[in-house]
Amino acid sequence: MRLKRSVVFGLLCCLAVSSCKKYLDVVPDGVATFDYVFRQRSTAEQYLYTCYSYMPKHGDISTNPAFMAAGELWFQYPYNLPGFTVNLNSWEIARGTQSVATPLVSYWNGTNGASNLFRAIRDCNILIENVNKVPNMDQYEKDQWAAEATFLKAYYHWWLLRMYGPIPVVDKNLPVNVSPEDVQVPRQPVDSCFNYVVATLDSSITNLPERINNMASEAGRITKAIAMAVKAEVLITAASPLFNGNTTYANFKSKTGQIYFSQTYDPQKWIRAKDAIKEAIDICIAQGYRLNRFSPSVSANLPADLQKVMDIRTSLTDNFNSEAVWSNTNSQAAMIQEMAQPRATAAQANNISFWCLSSVPMSIVNQFYTKNGVPVMEDRTLDFVTRGNQTRKAVAAEKNLIFQDYITAAINFDREPRFYANLGFDGAILYGNGNTTVGSLNHLEARQGQYSGFSGQVTRFNVTGYFPVKVVNYLNVFGPNNTTYIISQYAWPVMRMANLYLMYAEALNEVSGPGSETERWIDSVRLRAGIPTVREAWTNFSTNPAQIDSKEGMRQVIHRERLIELAFEGQRFWDQRRWKEAEKAWQGPVQGWTIGQQDVVGYYQFATLFNQTFRQRDYFWPIAEDDLIENKNLVQNPGW
């Protein structure tokens, strides 16, 4: 971290942002003194916009490492395609090319696809320290702006904490006459960092508004519900194995010998997390947030199976839907849709106006349940063990999910609605993209030479045979000449109610074990997804019915439920790290179908694209060598 004396009196950092909301569109022109900035409301407000402008773009496939750095999505390689401008630094992390010389997606110093969050923290501190100087402005509004900046300061610390582990805490900016030695700010133990983030969030909550009253001009601003939901996420992470009594880091110490990770597991952390999550749920319910239900614009009712698919898809893509507690208007979902969109009709076979690149590895495909709500290899009524690379023809009863009479992989049948909501594949029905007529919906044809598949005429293609269509807004349309693609952007939902419900179930299980209360919160998500309750599913369909009656067994169920429900939303990356499961989950072959084959038998053979490796050091980002040289009190993360 480069903490310099000029940090207090430097020029304002003017960052361009791409939000469609006015509140996050405007940043101030460069000005020479902070006295000028805070002498009137308009310039002070612009400075608040600058504090917001550093917010990580949660829905940006390039700058949010959670989409690509763990291998939840895969791409063709090499990717130096004609006209290709997408930053794939995060994917290079999954490919094992992270380095200490020039760390990829470095939010520590703002390089290689990331913004500088220590600079962001500095600017938040400046606003907090100066907003009361603004004349002719109501005190309640000054207090709210200071509270928003306080939240942002906490959030930026939180983002760094998840990425780097112990970090320097910058609660106040350094005075102009600070000594060179005082600039050398050391990292703090992770428990101190967590406590600081939570205390800072708490201090922001008092003066944050209950709700946004003017969505046209203030959408994206922080509310009490958002701050409490983030606090819940912070505390469940603090309670999780990566940070709670992690003995792997027994020798990870500061230069003065201070241990960065407590070596003692603390069950009180789970109790603290449980209480915070419940408080967040309660305020969200009071504000009217609830699990999303899709209301199509057409008058006809959708068939039940298709309705469930769209309930799930639109919980992500329907702008400011009832489930989206926090929609980041500074992160409009655009490129992520272009990367995921499959070609949906034969007329679009040579359409190159979108990328059609994001591919889902077979390991992610296999994590989705059967239609009975249990893992595919544990369903005693459905034989997925022998399905492997077998194929089957879709029948009339399946026509709303798979094109009737189409031959596709046997593993694509008898799956839960979230499978069809999340994944496009050879033969899959795709609701939307200009066609919402039930009975004649578009479907994908993804074998070699088909319009959704690999073709010598198109240089951009899916490499596994599975598309993450969950992130694609059904309202997107192709132009009349099928060479254009019109995207309906949406503000990325950073926090959904389903996420909070599953966090609460996880904390309840860790505190008091399985039982009806723990199951209640999982079941609310499962029932919306159109699958049986946990107890019904495991009792009637699982080969391991006793699993849900032990804390360890229920923990596995909850973890998988989160992986499924929050797939392709940037959650798996952080979850499997905090659970300390990445060292097992992010290893081994990345596989898909053999996309270069046209015939059914040849296409439905497993192909290995890459052998992924995860090392212990990969749990945390490296600090750049230049930063270690500049700040002698910093120590490098283990393994780097």
XYZ file of N, CA and C in Angstrom, residues 172-309:
414
model
N -8.359 6.870 9.631
C -8.143 8.305 9.459
C -7.014 8.511 8.460
N -7.118 9.582 7.678
C -6.015 9.909 6.789
C -4.845 10.466 7.583
N -3.646 10.233 7.100
C -2.441 10.703 7.776
C -2.332 12.225 7.683
N -1.909 12.889 8.750
C -1.725 14.349 8.682
C -0.557 14.716 7.785
N -0.528 15.972 7.359
C 0.467 16.405 6.380
C 1.884 16.347 6.931
N 2.040 16.483 8.253
C 3.371 16.508 8.841
C 3.799 15.158 9.406
N 3.209 14.078 8.919
C 3.546 12.756 9.427
C 4.981 12.419 9.051
N 5.646 11.661 9.916
C 7.025 11.258 9.652
C 7.053 10.126 8.630
N 8.179 9.948 7.934
C 8.287 8.842 6.971
C 8.033 7.484 7.609
N 8.435 7.335 8.892
C 8.219 6.052 9.565
C 6.735 5.774 9.760
N 5.960 6.829 10.039
C 4.528 6.640 10.281
C 3.766 6.265 9.016
N 4.351 6.532 7.856
C 3.722 6.143 6.605
C 3.762 4.630 6.413
N 4.706 3.983 7.067
C 4.877 2.537 6.916
C 3.825 1.800 7.758
N 2.602 1.785 7.295
C 1.487 1.219 8.060
C 1.483 -0.300 7.932
N 1.501 -1.040 9.055
C 1.524 -2.506 8.986
C 0.131 -3.089 8.802
N 0.093 -4.346 8.491
C -1.171 -5.079 8.424
C -1.646 -5.396 9.846
N -2.964 -5.577 9.989
C -3.558 -5.912 11.283
C -4.037 -7.365 11.288
N -4.098 -8.025 12.448
C -4.655 -9.388 12.507
C -6.071 -9.415 11.935
N -6.439 -10.535 11.363
C -7.733 -10.590 10.680
C -8.900 -10.323 11.639
N -8.820 -10.772 12.879
C -9.911 -10.502 13.816
C -10.065 -8.998 14.048
N -8.948 -8.281 14.127
C -9.016 -6.829 14.280
C -9.631 -6.187 13.040
N -9.284 -6.707 11.883
C -9.850 -6.179 10.639
C -11.358 -6.408 10.584
N -11.787 -7.616 10.918
C -13.223 -7.897 10.924
C -13.955 -7.007 11.923
N -13.394 -6.878 13.109
C -14.045 -6.049 14.125
C -14.140 -4.603 13.665
N -13.110 -4.119 12.991
C -13.148 -2.755 12.480
C -14.247 -2.598 11.429
N -14.317 -3.525 10.484
C -15.328 -3.432 9.421
C -16.728 -3.433 10.014
N -16.975 -4.336 10.960
C -18.313 -4.435 11.564
C -18.643 -3.175 12.351
N -17.689 -2.681 13.151
C -17.936 -1.462 13.919
C -18.204 -0.278 13.005
N -17.500 -0.202 11.890
C -17.694 0.895 10.942
C -19.057 0.784 10.261
N -19.449 -0.443 9.902
C -20.789 -0.630 9.351
C -21.847 -0.221 10.369
N -21.671 -0.618 11.612
C -22.632 -0.251 12.656
C -22.755 1.264 12.787
N -21.625 1.952 12.701
C -21.674 3.409 12.853
C -22.363 4.072 11.668
N -22.376 3.393 10.521
C -23.049 3.967 9.349
C -24.557 3.772 9.403
N -24.990 2.700 10.024
C -26.405 2.294 9.941
C -27.334 3.334 10.548
N -26.917 3.978 11.626
C -27.784 4.912 12.343
C -28.356 5.985 11.429
N -27.533 6.544 10.568
C -27.969 7.675 9.742
C -28.234 7.316 8.282
N -28.250 6.030 7.968
C -28.644 5.622 6.622
C -30.166 5.603 6.508
N -30.704 5.889 5.327
C -32.170 5.894 5.177
C -32.748 4.488 5.157
N -33.998 4.378 5.539
C -34.688 3.085 5.484
C -34.865 2.623 4.042
N -35.146 3.538 3.158
C -35.404 3.200 1.764
C -35.020 4.375 0.874
N -34.896 4.102 -0.404
C -34.671 5.145 -1.400
C -36.035 5.642 -1.872
N -36.276 6.910 -1.711
C -37.584 7.462 -2.058
C -37.663 7.915 -3.505
N -36.533 8.292 -4.087
C -36.526 8.784 -5.468
C -35.628 7.880 -6.302
N -36.204 6.827 -6.859
C -35.419 5.863 -7.616
C -34.818 6.476 -8.881
N -35.460 7.497 -9.415
C -34.969 8.092 -10.653
C -33.614 8.760 -10.460
N -33.395 9.370 -9.293
C -32.159 10.118 -9.088
C -31.230 9.503 -8.046
N -31.736 8.559 -7.221
C -30.926 8.074 -6.105
C -30.768 6.558 -6.064
N -31.216 5.866 -7.103
C -31.046 4.411 -7.125
C -29.570 4.064 -7.022
N -29.268 3.104 -6.191
C -27.886 2.696 -5.991
C -27.289 3.203 -4.703
N -27.940 4.149 -4.057
C -27.424 4.650 -2.788
C -27.692 3.636 -1.678
N -26.877 3.701 -0.666
C -26.896 2.690 0.392
C -28.011 2.961 1.396
N -28.692 1.889 1.810
C -29.756 1.958 2.808
C -29.373 1.119 4.026
N -30.187 1.208 5.073
C -29.950 0.385 6.263
C -29.959 -1.099 5.915
N -30.902 -1.511 5.089
C -31.019 -2.930 4.739
C -29.747 -3.424 4.058
N -29.197 -2.627 3.154
C -27.962 -3.018 2.473
C -26.830 -3.160 3.480
N -26.669 -2.154 4.333
C -25.582 -2.191 5.310
C -25.708 -3.385 6.246
N -26.930 -3.706 6.663
C -27.113 -4.839 7.575
C -26.880 -6.169 6.864
N -27.240 -6.231 5.577
C -26.982 -7.453 4.817
C -25.482 -7.660 4.617
N -24.758 -6.596 4.341
C -23.304 -6.703 4.211
C -22.677 -7.102 5.539
N -23.148 -6.530 6.628
C -22.649 -6.914 7.950
C -22.853 -8.412 8.183
N -23.991 -8.933 7.792
C -24.259 -10.371 7.922
C -23.237 -11.188 7.142
N -22.940 -10.750 5.916
C -21.973 -11.462 5.087
C -20.568 -11.397 5.691
N -20.211 -10.246 6.232
C -18.899 -10.091 6.866
C -18.759 -11.055 8.045
N -19.786 -11.112 8.878
C -19.688 -11.922 10.093
C -19.722 -13.420 9.803
N -20.475 -13.852 8.786
C -20.463 -15.285 8.483
C -19.115 -15.690 7.897
N -18.463 -14.760 7.211
C -17.120 -15.036 6.708
C -16.127 -15.119 7.864
N -16.248 -14.210 8.812
C -15.358 -14.233 9.984
C -15.499 -15.521 10.774
N -16.694 -16.113 10.760
C -16.949 -17.343 11.515
C -16.515 -18.597 10.777
N -16.243 -18.477 9.484
C -15.966 -19.635 8.632
C -14.527 -20.128 8.784
N -14.259 -21.375 8.366
C -12.965 -22.015 8.639
C -11.733 -21.269 8.141
N -11.830 -20.526 7.044
C -10.647 -19.832 6.548
C -10.130 -18.824 7.566
N -11.045 -18.222 8.352
C -10.659 -17.164 9.287
C -10.841 -17.553 10.757
N -11.531 -18.603 11.033
C -11.877 -18.952 12.416
C -11.036 -20.140 12.883
N -9.921 -19.855 13.550
C -9.064 -20.921 14.056
C -8.325 -21.670 12.961
N -7.832 -20.964 11.962
C -7.151 -21.583 10.831
C -5.689 -21.852 11.200
N -5.385 -23.082 11.566
C -4.033 -23.432 12.022
C -3.024 -23.508 10.880
N -3.502 -23.493 9.647
C -2.579 -23.466 8.511
C -1.667 -22.254 8.578
N -2.172 -21.166 9.172
C -1.415 -19.919 9.221
C -0.806 -19.661 10.596
N -0.420 -20.708 11.276
C 0.175 -20.558 12.607
C 1.456 -19.734 12.576
N 2.180 -19.783 11.470
C 3.450 -19.069 11.371
C 3.361 -17.790 10.543
N 2.146 -17.373 10.232
C 1.949 -16.139 9.472
C 1.889 -14.985 10.470
N 2.970 -14.222 10.539
C 3.108 -13.195 11.570
C 3.622 -11.893 10.971
N 3.417 -10.813 11.720
C 3.984 -9.516 11.347
C 5.479 -9.519 11.632
N 6.152 -8.455 11.239
C 7.590 -8.372 11.492
C 7.919 -8.199 12.966
N 6.902 -7.858 13.760
C 7.102 -7.774 15.211
C 6.658 -9.042 15.923
N 6.265 -10.068 15.167
C 5.891 -11.350 15.745
C 4.418 -11.515 16.065
N 3.583 -10.569 15.661
C 2.148 -10.655 15.928
C 1.508 -11.674 14.992
N 0.764 -12.639 15.545
C 0.105 -13.670 14.742
C -1.120 -13.058 14.060
N -1.236 -13.265 12.764
C -2.331 -12.657 12.005
C -3.642 -13.429 12.123
N -3.571 -14.747 12.309
C -4.784 -15.578 12.394
C -4.831 -16.243 13.770
N -5.922 -16.000 14.487
C -6.099 -16.693 15.760
C -6.085 -18.199 15.539
N -5.406 -18.908 16.413
C -5.275 -20.357 16.269
C -6.358 -21.126 17.021
N -7.280 -20.405 17.634
C -8.340 -21.032 18.425
C -9.692 -20.823 17.761
N -10.395 -21.906 17.507
C -11.741 -21.815 16.946
C -12.676 -21.175 17.967
N -13.476 -20.210 17.539
C -14.382 -19.474 18.424
C -15.831 -19.664 17.985
N -16.598 -20.515 18.694
C -18.006 -20.735 18.302
C -18.861 -19.485 18.456
N -18.422 -18.520 19.265
C -19.201 -17.299 19.439
C -19.307 -16.506 18.138
N -18.360 -16.707 17.252
C -18.417 -16.001 15.969
C -19.637 -16.432 15.166
N -20.006 -17.702 15.280
C -21.201 -18.179 14.574
C -22.473 -17.611 15.206
N -22.475 -17.477 16.515
C -23.646 -16.891 17.182
C -23.805 -15.436 16.767
N -22.694 -14.717 16.735
C -22.725 -13.321 16.312
C -23.218 -13.200 14.873
N -22.763 -14.094 14.012
C -23.209 -14.080 12.620
C -24.695 -14.400 12.523
N -25.137 -15.421 13.245
C -26.553 -15.818 13.213
C -27.452 -14.640 13.585
N -27.114 -13.945 14.652
C -27.943 -12.828 15.109
C -27.960 -11.699 14.086
N -26.807 -11.428 13.485
C -26.740 -10.343 12.498
C -27.529 -10.685 11.239
N -27.479 -11.933 10.824
C -28.222 -12.336 9.619
C -29.720 -12.220 9.867
N -30.163 -12.646 11.035
C -31.596 -12.559 11.340
C -32.052 -11.106 11.388
N -31.235 -10.229 11.936
C -31.578 -8.805 11.958
C -31.696 -8.265 10.533
N -30.791 -8.692 9.681
C -30.846 -8.236 8.284
C -32.102 -8.752 7.594
N -32.434 -10.019 7.812
C -33.647 -10.582 7.210
C -34.876 -9.832 7.693
N -34.930 -9.565 8.966
C -36.109 -8.902 9.532
C -36.315 -7.515 8.935
N -35.235 -6.732 8.810
C -35.407 -5.388 8.253
C -35.752 -5.467 6.766
N -35.220 -6.448 6.076
C -35.539 -6.596 4.651
C -37.004 -6.977 4.456
N -37.496 -7.898 5.262
C -38.905 -8.277 5.173
C -39.793 -7.072 5.494
N -39.396 -6.304 6.507
C -40.173 -5.113 6.873
C -40.200 -4.097 5.742
N -39.152 -4.090 4.925
C -39.098 -3.166 3.791
C -39.748 -3.738 2.535
N -40.312 -4.937 2.633
C -41.061 -5.507 1.518
C -40.281 -6.428 0.611
N -39.051 -6.769 0.950
C -38.284 -7.699 0.121
C -38.799 -9.118 0.322
N -38.835 -9.891 -0.760
C -39.325 -11.265 -0.713
C -38.750 -12.012 -1.914
N -38.877 -13.320 -1.894
C -38.382 -14.111 -3.010
C -39.146 -13.757 -4.286
N -38.428 -13.652 -5.370
C -38.990 -13.184 -6.633
C -39.951 -14.187 -7.262
N -40.980 -13.657 -7.876
C -41.881 -14.426 -8.730
C -42.006 -13.700 -10.059
N -41.881 -14.429 -11.155
C -41.925 -13.826 -12.484
C -43.359 -13.564 -12.904
N -43.618 -12.331 -13.325
C -44.929 -11.955 -13.853
C -44.753 -11.581 -15.316
N -45.019 -12.500 -16.222
C -44.807 -12.212 -17.645
C -45.732 -11.109 -18.126
N -45.256 -10.383 -19.116
C -46.058 -9.283 -19.649
C -47.232 -9.781 -20.478
N -47.135 -11.019 -20.960
C -48.249 -11.567 -21.739
C -49.352 -12.016 -20.798
N -50.557 -12.061 -21.297
C -51.700 -12.362 -20.438
C -51.806 -13.845 -20.100
N -51.319 -14.703 -20.986
C -51.449 -16.150 -20.759
C -50.518 -16.606 -19.646
N -50.995 -17.545 -18.845
C -50.166 -18.109 -17.792
C -49.111 -19.034 -18.395
N -47.911 -18.999 -17.830
C -46.868 -19.912 -18.283
C -47.124 -21.299 -17.713
N -46.716 -22.339 -18.424
C -46.757 -23.676 -17.833
C -45.924 -23.698 -16.552
N -46.281 -24.557 -15.622
C -45.647 -24.563 -14.300
C -44.138 -24.744 -14.374
N -43.664 -25.652 -15.263
C -42.224 -25.889 -15.319
C -41.478 -24.670 -15.850
N -42.052 -23.991 -16.834
C -41.419 -22.799 -17.384
C -41.531 -21.619 -16.422
N -42.619 -21.562 -15.673
C -42.780 -20.501 -14.672
C -41.669 -20.583 -13.633
N -41.344 -21.781 -13.173
C -40.273 -21.946 -12.187
C -38.936 -21.500 -12.759
N -38.672 -21.861 -13.997
C -37.425 -21.454 -14.641
C -37.312 -19.926 -14.654
